[in-house]
């Protein structure tokens, strides 16, 4: 499972579509693209927009003027797939009114459900997997000729390193950079290795150049993305890079370029990475470390390859090296196969021991084709799953309130990302620990760094004012 975690507020919007903005590049045709699920999908949509721009498409946020509609999909949970299906049904009504409209599905669902989409349900014109976006112009030519088109080939080399993404949903301050693709971990519940293929890492010099170019364009923050960033590795005859080396390379671009990353796997995050974070003030003091369960028995069935004790040792090391103020968040799955009430209580007790800043919590939904679906029985009732995940959510709300209250009375350096969602008179941004802070805007502007004194909080947001 891949986490989606930019701010605590975005937890409420998980799996909702993000629609491309109007692009200031003229094209003869209009592309409307929606992205669902993880940050990798949003980053991939920016690659797709770039590829299609060179073939005469500009992006639009107005569905009515679109010639081509693409849904970049997520297959992590059944709920995400159902949302896409409902969206496709609605879009097909648009197609009846506009027969020239072309509809395509990209990403993880495309690979998994290509036959259903194209042949059985006849909902789309083209289906394109995450490693086949370069083939989109050819596939669209097939569609224009009256044929259905599909390419879901999984590559062992494709990283799109040479493509400059179009920043569709960017605030002009923060941007995503994909550093690797695919996953080799084979967690028993997860469909990602089957929909995104094996791990392969981008050339570090292309990552550096992209980050440096963004900073020169005025961006102040980059987030390095991968299904498991800690397993990043790249080598040539003269060089060798691991994730710690890459992190240092990007951080060295400029002290005012803030660096985040996502996601870390507990089995792979190294002391070297932690010491690199400590060495550079512009690498954010925050780590998303998915636990998935607090029970070693369940972790073994999930094939997470670590135990509860290993996970807690990594938490201890994070706080030993980076201090108690380091922000730590989690993913947690309730109701995995054979989970007992005792296993569930171990998850709650793990949360009590760690006291996470925030988290992303789901109940287990079986994904066809995964080892869990083939070899384990999904025997926890839906009623118990929902109760357990609600108990986890309630626990996390309590802990988020505790952690936020600990920030009251402190001053944090904040990058202004834009207006608050609730008031144009306030700005919002995140601190080093990835917590949203809202404060009066005064005479500052988006993209400025400011020092903010936190004077109050809710369980999800810090509230403060700018101080000199």
Short mmCIF file of C-alpha atoms in Angstrom, two decimals:
data_model
loop_
_atom_site.label_atom_id
_atom_site.label_comp_id
_atom_site.label_asym_id
_atom_site.label_seq_id
_atom_site.Cartn_x
_atom_site.Cartn_y
_atom_site.Cartn_z
CA UNK A 1 0.00 0.00 0.00
CA UNK A 2 1.22 3.44 -0.85
CA UNK A 3 0.58 6.34 1.42
CA UNK A 4 -0.80 9.64 0.27
CA UNK A 5 0.36 12.30 2.66
CA UNK A 6 0.98 15.94 1.94
CA UNK A 7 -0.89 17.54 4.80
CA UNK A 8 -3.12 16.29 7.58
CA UNK A 9 -6.09 18.03 5.97
CA UNK A 10 -5.69 15.95 2.81
CA UNK A 11 -6.60 12.82 4.74
CA UNK A 12 -10.22 13.88 4.30
CA UNK A 13 -9.77 14.09 0.52
CA UNK A 14 -8.07 10.74 0.03
CA UNK A 15 -8.88 9.13 -3.35
CA UNK A 16 -10.84 12.18 -4.53
CA UNK A 17 -9.94 13.28 -8.02
CA UNK A 18 -7.60 16.16 -8.73
CA UNK A 19 -8.39 17.91 -12.00
CA UNK A 20 -5.78 19.60 -14.18
CA UNK A 21 -5.72 23.38 -14.35
CA UNK A 22 -5.97 25.39 -17.54
CA UNK A 23 -2.58 25.40 -19.19
CA UNK A 24 -1.10 28.55 -20.65
CA UNK A 25 0.06 26.70 -23.75
CA UNK A 26 -2.09 26.74 -26.85
CA UNK A 27 -2.87 23.40 -28.46
CA UNK A 28 -5.22 22.34 -31.18
CA UNK A 29 -6.90 19.81 -28.85
CA UNK A 30 -7.89 19.92 -25.20
CA UNK A 31 -6.92 17.35 -22.57
CA UNK A 32 -8.91 16.99 -19.36
CA UNK A 33 -7.16 14.75 -16.83
CA UNK A 34 -8.20 13.56 -13.37
CA UNK A 35 -5.84 11.85 -10.94
CA UNK A 36 -6.84 9.48 -8.16
CA UNK A 37 -4.90 7.92 -5.30
CA UNK A 38 -1.26 8.37 -4.44
CA UNK A 39 1.21 11.17 -5.16
CA UNK A 40 2.87 9.01 -7.81
CA UNK A 41 -0.31 9.21 -9.88
CA UNK A 42 -0.36 13.01 -9.69
CA UNK A 43 3.29 13.08 -10.76
CA UNK A 44 2.55 10.65 -13.61
CA UNK A 45 -0.28 12.85 -14.84
CA UNK A 46 2.23 15.68 -15.18
CA UNK A 47 4.40 13.41 -17.34
CA UNK A 48 1.37 12.47 -19.48
CA UNK A 49 0.46 16.13 -19.99
CA UNK A 50 4.02 16.83 -21.12
CA UNK A 51 4.02 13.95 -23.61
CA UNK A 52 0.68 15.01 -25.08
CA UNK A 53 1.59 18.70 -25.23
CA UNK A 54 4.25 17.84 -27.81
CA UNK A 55 1.45 16.18 -29.79
CA UNK A 56 -0.92 19.13 -29.94
CA UNK A 57 -2.81 18.91 -26.63
CA UNK A 58 -3.15 21.61 -24.01
CA UNK A 59 -4.80 20.92 -20.66
CA UNK A 60 -8.13 22.30 -19.54
CA UNK A 61 -10.11 22.28 -16.30
CA UNK A 62 -13.36 22.52 -18.29
CA UNK A 63 -14.74 19.09 -19.08
CA UNK A 64 -17.18 20.51 -21.62
CA UNK A 65 -14.42 21.71 -23.94
CA UNK A 66 -12.31 18.54 -23.74
CA UNK A 67 -11.48 16.39 -26.77
CA UNK A 68 -9.78 13.78 -24.61
CA UNK A 69 -10.56 12.76 -21.02
CA UNK A 70 -8.04 10.65 -19.11
CA UNK A 71 -8.54 9.18 -15.64
CA UNK A 72 -5.26 8.28 -13.91
CA UNK A 73 -6.38 5.55 -11.56
CA UNK A 74 -5.52 3.78 -8.32
CA UNK A 75 -6.07 0.08 -7.59
CA UNK A 76 -4.93 0.03 -3.95
CA UNK A 77 -8.43 -0.32 -2.51
CA UNK A 78 -11.81 -1.36 -3.83
CA UNK A 79 -13.26 2.01 -2.82
CA UNK A 80 -10.86 3.79 -5.17
CA UNK A 81 -11.82 1.52 -8.06
CA UNK A 82 -15.53 2.03 -7.47
CA UNK A 83 -15.11 5.80 -7.59
CA UNK A 84 -13.45 5.52 -10.99
CA UNK A 85 -16.20 3.22 -12.28
CA UNK A 86 -18.89 5.70 -11.21
CA UNK A 87 -16.92 8.49 -12.86
CA UNK A 88 -16.64 6.55 -16.11
CA UNK A 89 -20.39 5.98 -16.13
CA UNK A 90 -20.95 9.71 -15.79
CA UNK A 91 -18.40 10.49 -18.50
CA UNK A 92 -20.09 8.12 -20.92
CA UNK A 93 -23.19 10.32 -20.65
CA UNK A 94 -21.00 13.21 -21.82
CA UNK A 95 -19.86 11.05 -24.69
CA UNK A 96 -23.41 10.46 -25.87
CA UNK A 97 -23.84 14.22 -26.09
CA UNK A 98 -20.41 14.61 -27.74
CA UNK A 99 -19.61 11.49 -29.83
CA UNK A 100 -16.17 12.88 -30.73
CA UNK A 101 -15.05 12.78 -27.10
CA UNK A 102 -12.39 10.17 -26.38
CA UNK A 103 -12.06 8.58 -22.92
CA UNK A 104 -9.06 6.73 -21.56
CA UNK A 105 -7.98 5.03 -18.34
CA UNK A 106 -4.37 5.28 -17.19
CA UNK A 107 -2.41 3.83 -14.29
CA UNK A 108 -2.94 0.90 -11.97
CA UNK A 109 -6.57 0.10 -12.80
CA UNK A 110 -5.69 0.17 -16.48
CA UNK A 111 -3.25 -2.69 -16.09
CA UNK A 112 -5.54 -4.68 -13.82
CA UNK A 113 -8.89 -4.29 -15.61
CA UNK A 114 -7.97 -3.75 -19.27
CA UNK A 115 -10.20 -6.53 -20.60
CA UNK A 116 -13.25 -5.44 -18.63
CA UNK A 117 -12.89 -1.80 -19.65
CA UNK A 118 -12.33 -2.44 -23.35
CA UNK A 119 -14.20 -5.62 -24.23
CA UNK A 120 -16.79 -6.47 -21.59
CA UNK A 121 -18.03 -3.11 -20.36
CA UNK A 122 -16.95 -1.01 -23.37
CA UNK A 123 -16.52 2.06 -21.16
CA UNK A 124 -13.36 3.54 -22.68
CA UNK A 125 -11.48 4.05 -25.94
CA UNK A 126 -7.99 3.40 -24.67
CA UNK A 127 -6.26 1.76 -21.72
CA UNK A 128 -2.66 2.67 -20.87
CA UNK A 129 -0.51 1.25 -18.09
CA UNK A 130 1.95 3.33 -16.03
CA UNK A 131 4.99 2.30 -18.09
CA UNK A 132 3.44 2.96 -21.52
CA UNK A 133 2.77 6.71 -21.50
CA UNK A 134 5.32 7.37 -24.24
CA UNK A 135 3.08 5.31 -26.53
CA UNK A 136 0.05 7.57 -25.99
CA UNK A 137 0.42 9.47 -29.32
CA UNK A 138 0.43 6.18 -31.26
CA UNK A 139 -2.48 4.81 -29.25
CA UNK A 140 -4.50 7.97 -29.89
CA UNK A 141 -3.89 7.58 -33.61
CA UNK A 142 -5.42 4.11 -33.36
CA UNK A 143 -8.42 5.56 -31.55
CA UNK A 144 -8.84 8.27 -34.18
CA UNK A 145 -8.89 5.50 -36.80
CA UNK A 146 -11.90 3.96 -35.06
CA UNK A 147 -10.14 1.25 -33.05
CA UNK A 148 -9.79 0.60 -29.34
CA UNK A 149 -6.20 0.90 -28.11
CA UNK A 150 -4.30 -0.71 -25.24
CA UNK A 151 -0.74 -0.87 -23.93
CA UNK A 152 -0.16 -2.13 -20.40
CA UNK A 153 3.35 -3.46 -20.91
CA UNK A 154 5.44 -3.26 -17.72
CA UNK A 155 9.01 -2.13 -18.26
CA UNK A 156 12.17 -2.98 -16.34
CA UNK A 157 13.83 0.29 -17.43
CA UNK A 158 11.24 3.07 -17.87
CA UNK A 159 11.65 6.01 -15.47
CA UNK A 160 10.60 8.98 -17.71
CA UNK A 161 13.81 10.66 -16.55
CA UNK A 162 14.14 12.72 -19.74
CA UNK A 163 10.60 14.14 -19.69
CA UNK A 164 10.02 17.53 -18.11
CA UNK A 165 6.63 17.33 -16.35
CA UNK A 166 3.96 20.01 -16.73
CA UNK A 167 3.06 21.07 -13.19
CA UNK A 168 -0.70 20.66 -13.47
CA UNK A 169 -1.91 21.04 -9.90
CA UNK A 170 1.06 22.95 -8.57
CA UNK A 171 0.74 25.94 -6.26
CA UNK A 172 3.97 27.28 -7.78
CA UNK A 173 5.75 26.62 -4.49
CA UNK A 174 5.91 22.82 -4.07
CA UNK A 175 6.49 20.10 -6.64
CA UNK A 176 6.82 16.31 -6.82
CA UNK A 177 9.85 14.56 -8.32
CA UNK A 178 9.64 10.83 -9.04
CA UNK A 179 12.98 9.22 -8.20
CA UNK A 180 12.04 5.58 -8.82
CA UNK A 181 9.18 3.43 -10.02
CA UNK A 182 7.76 0.05 -9.09
CA UNK A 183 8.16 -2.07 -5.97
CA UNK A 184 9.98 -5.30 -5.07
CA UNK A 185 8.57 -5.75 -1.57
CA UNK A 186 5.65 -8.07 -2.42
CA UNK A 187 3.52 -7.30 0.63
CA UNK A 188 0.76 -9.90 0.52
CA UNK A 189 -2.09 -7.36 0.53
CA UNK A 190 -0.67 -5.02 -2.12
CA UNK A 191 -1.35 -4.92 -5.85
CA UNK A 192 1.38 -2.36 -6.67
CA UNK A 193 4.11 -4.83 -7.78
CA UNK A 194 1.63 -6.26 -10.28
CA UNK A 195 0.37 -2.92 -11.60
CA UNK A 196 3.62 -0.89 -11.51
CA UNK A 197 6.24 -3.58 -11.96
CA UNK A 198 9.68 -4.05 -10.47
CA UNK A 199 11.81 -1.37 -8.85
CA UNK A 200 14.04 0.82 -11.01
CA UNK A 201 15.74 4.05 -10.02
CA UNK A 202 16.25 7.25 -11.99
CA UNK A 203 19.65 8.66 -12.84
CA UNK A 204 20.53 10.91 -9.85
CA UNK A 205 21.84 13.63 -12.16
CA UNK A 206 18.45 13.94 -13.88
CA UNK A 207 16.80 14.22 -10.45
CA UNK A 208 19.28 16.89 -9.40
CA UNK A 209 18.75 18.82 -12.63
CA UNK A 210 14.95 18.69 -12.24
CA UNK A 211 15.12 19.91 -8.64
CA UNK A 212 17.63 22.65 -9.52
CA UNK A 213 15.47 23.76 -12.43
CA UNK A 214 12.41 23.97 -10.20
CA UNK A 215 14.29 26.11 -7.67
CA UNK A 216 15.43 28.43 -10.45
CA UNK A 217 11.78 28.74 -11.53
CA UNK A 218 10.81 29.89 -8.04
CA UNK A 219 9.78 26.64 -6.39
CA UNK A 220 10.81 26.39 -2.74
CA UNK A 221 10.04 22.75 -1.97
CA UNK A 222 10.37 19.38 -3.66
CA UNK A 223 9.07 16.00 -2.54
CA UNK A 224 11.06 12.99 -3.73
CA UNK A 225 8.63 10.19 -4.57
CA UNK A 226 8.85 6.43 -4.75
CA UNK A 227 6.90 3.40 -3.61
CA UNK A 228 9.87 2.82 -1.29
CA UNK A 229 12.39 5.66 -1.52
CA UNK A 230 14.83 3.99 0.86
CA UNK A 231 15.52 1.24 -1.65
CA UNK A 232 16.71 3.80 -4.23
CA UNK A 233 19.96 2.63 -5.80
CA UNK A 234 21.79 3.66 -8.96
CA UNK A 235 25.26 2.95 -10.21
CA UNK A 236 27.52 3.46 -13.19
CA UNK A 237 31.12 2.52 -13.85
CA UNK A 238 32.30 5.50 -11.81
CA UNK A 239 29.48 6.31 -9.37
CA UNK A 240 27.19 4.64 -6.89
CA UNK A 241 24.19 6.22 -5.16
CA UNK A 242 21.87 5.09 -2.39
CA UNK A 243 18.97 7.15 -1.04
CA UNK A 244 21.08 8.96 1.55
CA UNK A 245 23.52 10.05 -1.17
CA UNK A 246 20.66 11.26 -3.39
CA UNK A 247 19.01 13.12 -0.53
CA UNK A 248 22.27 14.94 0.19
CA UNK A 249 22.77 15.77 -3.50
CA UNK A 250 19.33 17.42 -3.77
CA UNK A 251 19.64 19.20 -0.40
CA UNK A 252 22.93 20.74 -1.52
CA UNK A 253 21.24 22.69 -4.34
CA UNK A 254 20.34 25.60 -2.04
CA UNK A 255 19.49 26.06 1.66
CA UNK A 256 16.16 27.64 0.65
CA UNK A 257 15.04 24.58 -1.28
CA UNK A 258 13.14 22.49 1.24
CA UNK A 259 13.27 18.71 0.65
CA UNK A 260 10.70 16.10 1.63
CA UNK A 261 10.36 12.44 0.64
CA UNK A 262 7.79 9.67 0.60
CA UNK A 263 7.43 6.79 1.34
CA UNK A 264 9.85 4.97 3.67
CA UNK A 265 9.69 1.25 4.40
CA UNK A 266 10.55 0.32 8.00
CA UNK A 267 12.87 -2.49 6.89
CA UNK A 268 14.95 -0.18 4.69
CA UNK A 269 15.24 3.22 6.34
CA UNK A 270 18.89 3.42 7.39
CA UNK A 271 20.81 5.29 10.03
CA UNK A 272 22.70 6.93 7.15
CA UNK A 273 19.44 8.48 5.92
CA UNK A 274 18.64 9.74 9.43
CA UNK A 275 22.06 11.34 9.82
CA UNK A 276 21.72 12.98 6.40
CA UNK A 277 18.40 14.51 7.49
CA UNK A 278 20.09 15.80 10.64
CA UNK A 279 23.00 17.25 8.67
CA UNK A 280 20.85 19.47 6.43
CA UNK A 281 18.44 22.01 7.87
CA UNK A 282 16.49 22.10 4.60
CA UNK A 283 15.63 18.37 4.72
CA UNK A 284 12.36 18.28 6.61
CA UNK A 285 12.34 16.70 10.03
CA UNK A 286 9.49 14.37 9.15
CA UNK A 287 9.19 10.70 8.17
CA UNK A 288 6.16 8.76 6.98
CA UNK A 289 6.77 5.22 8.22
CA UNK A 290 3.85 2.86 7.44
CA UNK A 291 3.35 0.33 10.20
CA UNK A 292 0.23 -1.45 8.81
CA UNK A 293 -0.24 -3.41 12.07
CA UNK A 294 1.05 -3.60 15.61
CA UNK A 295 0.93 -7.40 15.66
CA UNK A 296 4.05 -9.31 14.62
CA UNK A 297 1.86 -12.26 13.60
CA UNK A 298 -0.17 -10.10 11.24
CA UNK A 299 2.96 -8.36 9.93
CA UNK A 300 4.35 -11.78 9.04
CA UNK A 301 1.16 -12.70 7.16
CA UNK A 302 1.38 -9.36 5.37
CA UNK A 303 4.96 -10.22 4.37
CA UNK A 304 6.17 -6.89 5.71
CA UNK A 305 9.50 -8.57 6.65
CA UNK A 306 9.78 -6.81 10.00
CA UNK A 307 8.31 -7.36 13.44
CA UNK A 308 6.66 -5.04 15.92
CA UNK A 309 9.98 -4.90 17.79
CA UNK A 310 11.91 -3.95 14.64
CA UNK A 311 9.43 -1.17 13.90
CA UNK A 312 9.69 0.25 17.42
CA UNK A 313 13.50 0.09 17.22
CA UNK A 314 13.35 2.23 14.05
CA UNK A 315 11.08 4.73 15.81
CA UNK A 316 13.51 4.84 18.73
CA UNK A 317 16.42 5.45 16.36
CA UNK A 318 14.53 8.23 14.52
CA UNK A 319 13.95 10.05 17.78
CA UNK A 320 17.45 9.37 19.05
CA UNK A 321 19.03 10.92 15.94
CA UNK A 322 16.44 13.56 14.99
CA UNK A 323 14.93 14.35 18.36
CA UNK A 324 11.48 14.01 19.85
CA UNK A 325 10.21 16.86 17.65
CA UNK A 326 10.63 14.81 14.46
CA UNK A 327 7.22 14.33 12.87
CA UNK A 328 6.25 10.69 12.32
CA UNK A 329 3.10 9.48 10.56
CA UNK A 330 1.80 6.03 9.65
CA UNK A 331 -0.43 3.83 7.53
CA UNK A 332 -2.56 1.28 9.37
CA UNK A 333 -4.80 -1.51 8.06
CA UNK A 334 -7.62 -2.84 10.24
CA UNK A 335 -9.14 -6.27 9.80
CA UNK A 336 -6.48 -8.04 7.75
CA UNK A 337 -6.95 -11.78 7.20
CA UNK A 338 -7.27 -13.76 10.49
CA UNK A 339 -6.81 -10.60 12.61
CA UNK A 340 -8.10 -11.28 16.13
CA UNK A 341 -9.19 -8.82 18.75
CA UNK A 342 -5.83 -9.37 20.45
CA UNK A 343 -4.01 -8.44 17.22
CA UNK A 344 -6.14 -5.32 16.97
CA UNK A 345 -5.33 -4.35 20.55
CA UNK A 346 -1.63 -4.71 19.72
CA UNK A 347 -2.10 -2.15 16.93
CA UNK A 348 -3.73 0.25 19.39
CA UNK A 349 -0.95 -0.33 21.92
CA UNK A 350 1.70 0.31 19.24
CA UNK A 351 0.02 3.64 18.56
CA UNK A 352 0.06 4.43 22.28
CA UNK A 353 3.76 3.62 22.45
CA UNK A 354 4.72 5.74 19.43
CA UNK A 355 2.11 8.56 19.59
CA UNK A 356 2.11 9.40 15.88
CA UNK A 357 1.54 12.92 14.64
CA UNK A 358 -1.07 11.69 12.18
CA UNK A 359 -1.86 8.72 10.00
CA UNK A 360 -3.78 7.14 7.16
CA UNK A 361 -6.13 4.41 8.30
CA UNK A 362 -8.14 1.90 6.28
CA UNK A 363 -9.92 -1.36 6.73
CA UNK A 364 -8.65 -4.23 4.62
CA UNK A 365 -10.17 -4.80 1.19
CA UNK A 366 -9.04 -7.86 -0.71
CA UNK A 367 -7.31 -7.11 -4.02
CA UNK A 368 -7.64 -9.82 -6.67
CA UNK A 369 -4.38 -11.42 -7.73
CA UNK A 370 -2.43 -10.61 -4.57
CA UNK A 371 -0.88 -13.36 -2.41
CA UNK A 372 -3.36 -12.59 0.37
CA UNK A 373 -6.30 -13.09 -2.00
CA UNK A 374 -4.84 -16.39 -3.23
CA UNK A 375 -3.59 -17.87 0.03
CA UNK A 376 -5.42 -16.29 2.97
CA UNK A 377 -9.06 -16.12 3.97
CA UNK A 378 -10.63 -12.68 4.31
CA UNK A 379 -12.45 -13.84 7.43
CA UNK A 380 -12.91 -10.64 9.48
CA UNK A 381 -16.48 -9.39 9.23
CA UNK A 382 -17.15 -6.00 7.67
CA UNK A 383 -18.75 -4.94 10.94
CA UNK A 384 -15.57 -5.75 12.88
CA UNK A 385 -13.37 -4.11 10.23
CA UNK A 386 -15.34 -0.86 10.45
CA UNK A 387 -15.38 -0.89 14.25
CA UNK A 388 -11.66 -1.53 14.46
CA UNK A 389 -10.71 1.14 11.93
CA UNK A 390 -12.93 3.63 13.76
CA UNK A 391 -11.15 2.79 17.01
CA UNK A 392 -7.81 3.37 15.26
CA UNK A 393 -9.06 6.69 13.87
CA UNK A 394 -10.33 7.79 17.28
CA UNK A 395 -6.99 6.86 18.83
CA UNK A 396 -5.12 8.83 16.19
CA UNK A 397 -7.32 11.91 16.71
CA UNK A 398 -6.41 11.82 20.40
CA UNK A 399 -2.72 11.49 19.61
CA UNK A 400 -2.82 14.22 16.92
CA UNK A 401 -4.38 16.56 19.46
CA UNK A 402 -1.65 15.71 21.98
CA UNK A 403 1.15 16.23 19.46
CA UNK A 404 -0.35 19.48 18.17
CA UNK A 405 -0.78 20.79 21.70
CA UNK A 406 2.94 20.19 22.22
CA UNK A 407 3.57 22.68 19.39
CA UNK A 408 1.65 25.48 21.09
CA UNK A 409 3.99 28.16 22.39
CA UNK A 410 6.73 27.31 19.87
CA UNK A 411 7.99 29.14 16.78
CA UNK A 412 8.28 27.29 13.46
CA UNK A 413 9.72 28.22 10.08
CA UNK A 414 6.87 27.91 7.60
CA UNK A 415 6.77 28.01 3.82
CA UNK A 416 3.65 29.92 2.72
CA UNK A 417 1.80 27.68 0.27
CA UNK A 418 -1.29 29.81 -0.30
CA UNK A 419 -4.50 31.02 1.25
CA UNK A 420 -6.21 29.15 4.03
CA UNK A 421 -9.17 27.08 2.89
CA UNK A 422 -11.46 28.92 5.29
CA UNK A 423 -10.41 32.56 4.92
CA UNK A 424 -8.72 34.70 2.28
CA UNK A 425 -7.41 36.81 5.15
CA UNK A 426 -5.21 33.94 6.33
CA UNK A 427 -2.29 32.08 4.79
CA UNK A 428 -1.49 28.40 5.31
CA UNK A 429 1.74 26.47 5.11
CA UNK A 430 3.55 23.54 6.64
CA UNK A 431 6.34 23.42 9.15
CA UNK A 432 9.31 21.06 9.16
CA UNK A 433 7.18 18.34 10.75
CA UNK A 434 4.62 18.49 7.89
CA UNK A 435 1.93 20.09 10.06
CA UNK A 436 -0.42 22.68 8.60
CA UNK A 437 -0.24 26.09 10.26
CA UNK A 438 -2.77 28.86 9.57
CA UNK A 439 -1.92 32.50 10.28
CA UNK A 440 -2.91 36.09 9.25
CA UNK A 441 -1.33 36.94 5.89
CA UNK A 442 -0.09 40.48 6.67
CA UNK A 443 2.15 41.79 3.87
CA UNK A 444 3.76 38.50 2.93
CA UNK A 445 3.21 36.45 -0.24
CA UNK A 446 3.01 32.85 -1.34
CA UNK A 447 6.46 31.25 -1.46
CA UNK A 448 7.89 33.32 1.41
CA UNK A 449 9.46 31.67 4.43
CA UNK A 450 8.13 33.12 7.69
CA UNK A 451 8.53 32.39 11.40
CA UNK A 452 5.18 31.59 12.98
CA UNK A 453 4.41 31.51 16.68
CA UNK A 454 1.76 28.86 17.41
CA UNK A 455 -0.77 30.11 19.95
CA UNK A 456 -3.53 27.47 19.61
CA UNK A 457 -4.49 24.33 17.70
CA UNK A 458 -7.14 21.86 16.71
CA UNK A 459 -6.47 18.13 16.31
CA UNK A 460 -5.65 18.73 12.63
CA UNK A 461 -4.26 22.26 12.38
CA UNK A 462 -1.92 24.63 14.19
CA UNK A 463 -2.98 28.28 14.47
CA UNK A 464 -0.53 31.12 14.94
CA UNK A 465 0.84 34.46 13.86
CA UNK A 466 3.96 35.65 12.07
CA UNK A 467 6.76 36.95 14.28
CA UNK A 468 10.00 38.70 13.32
#
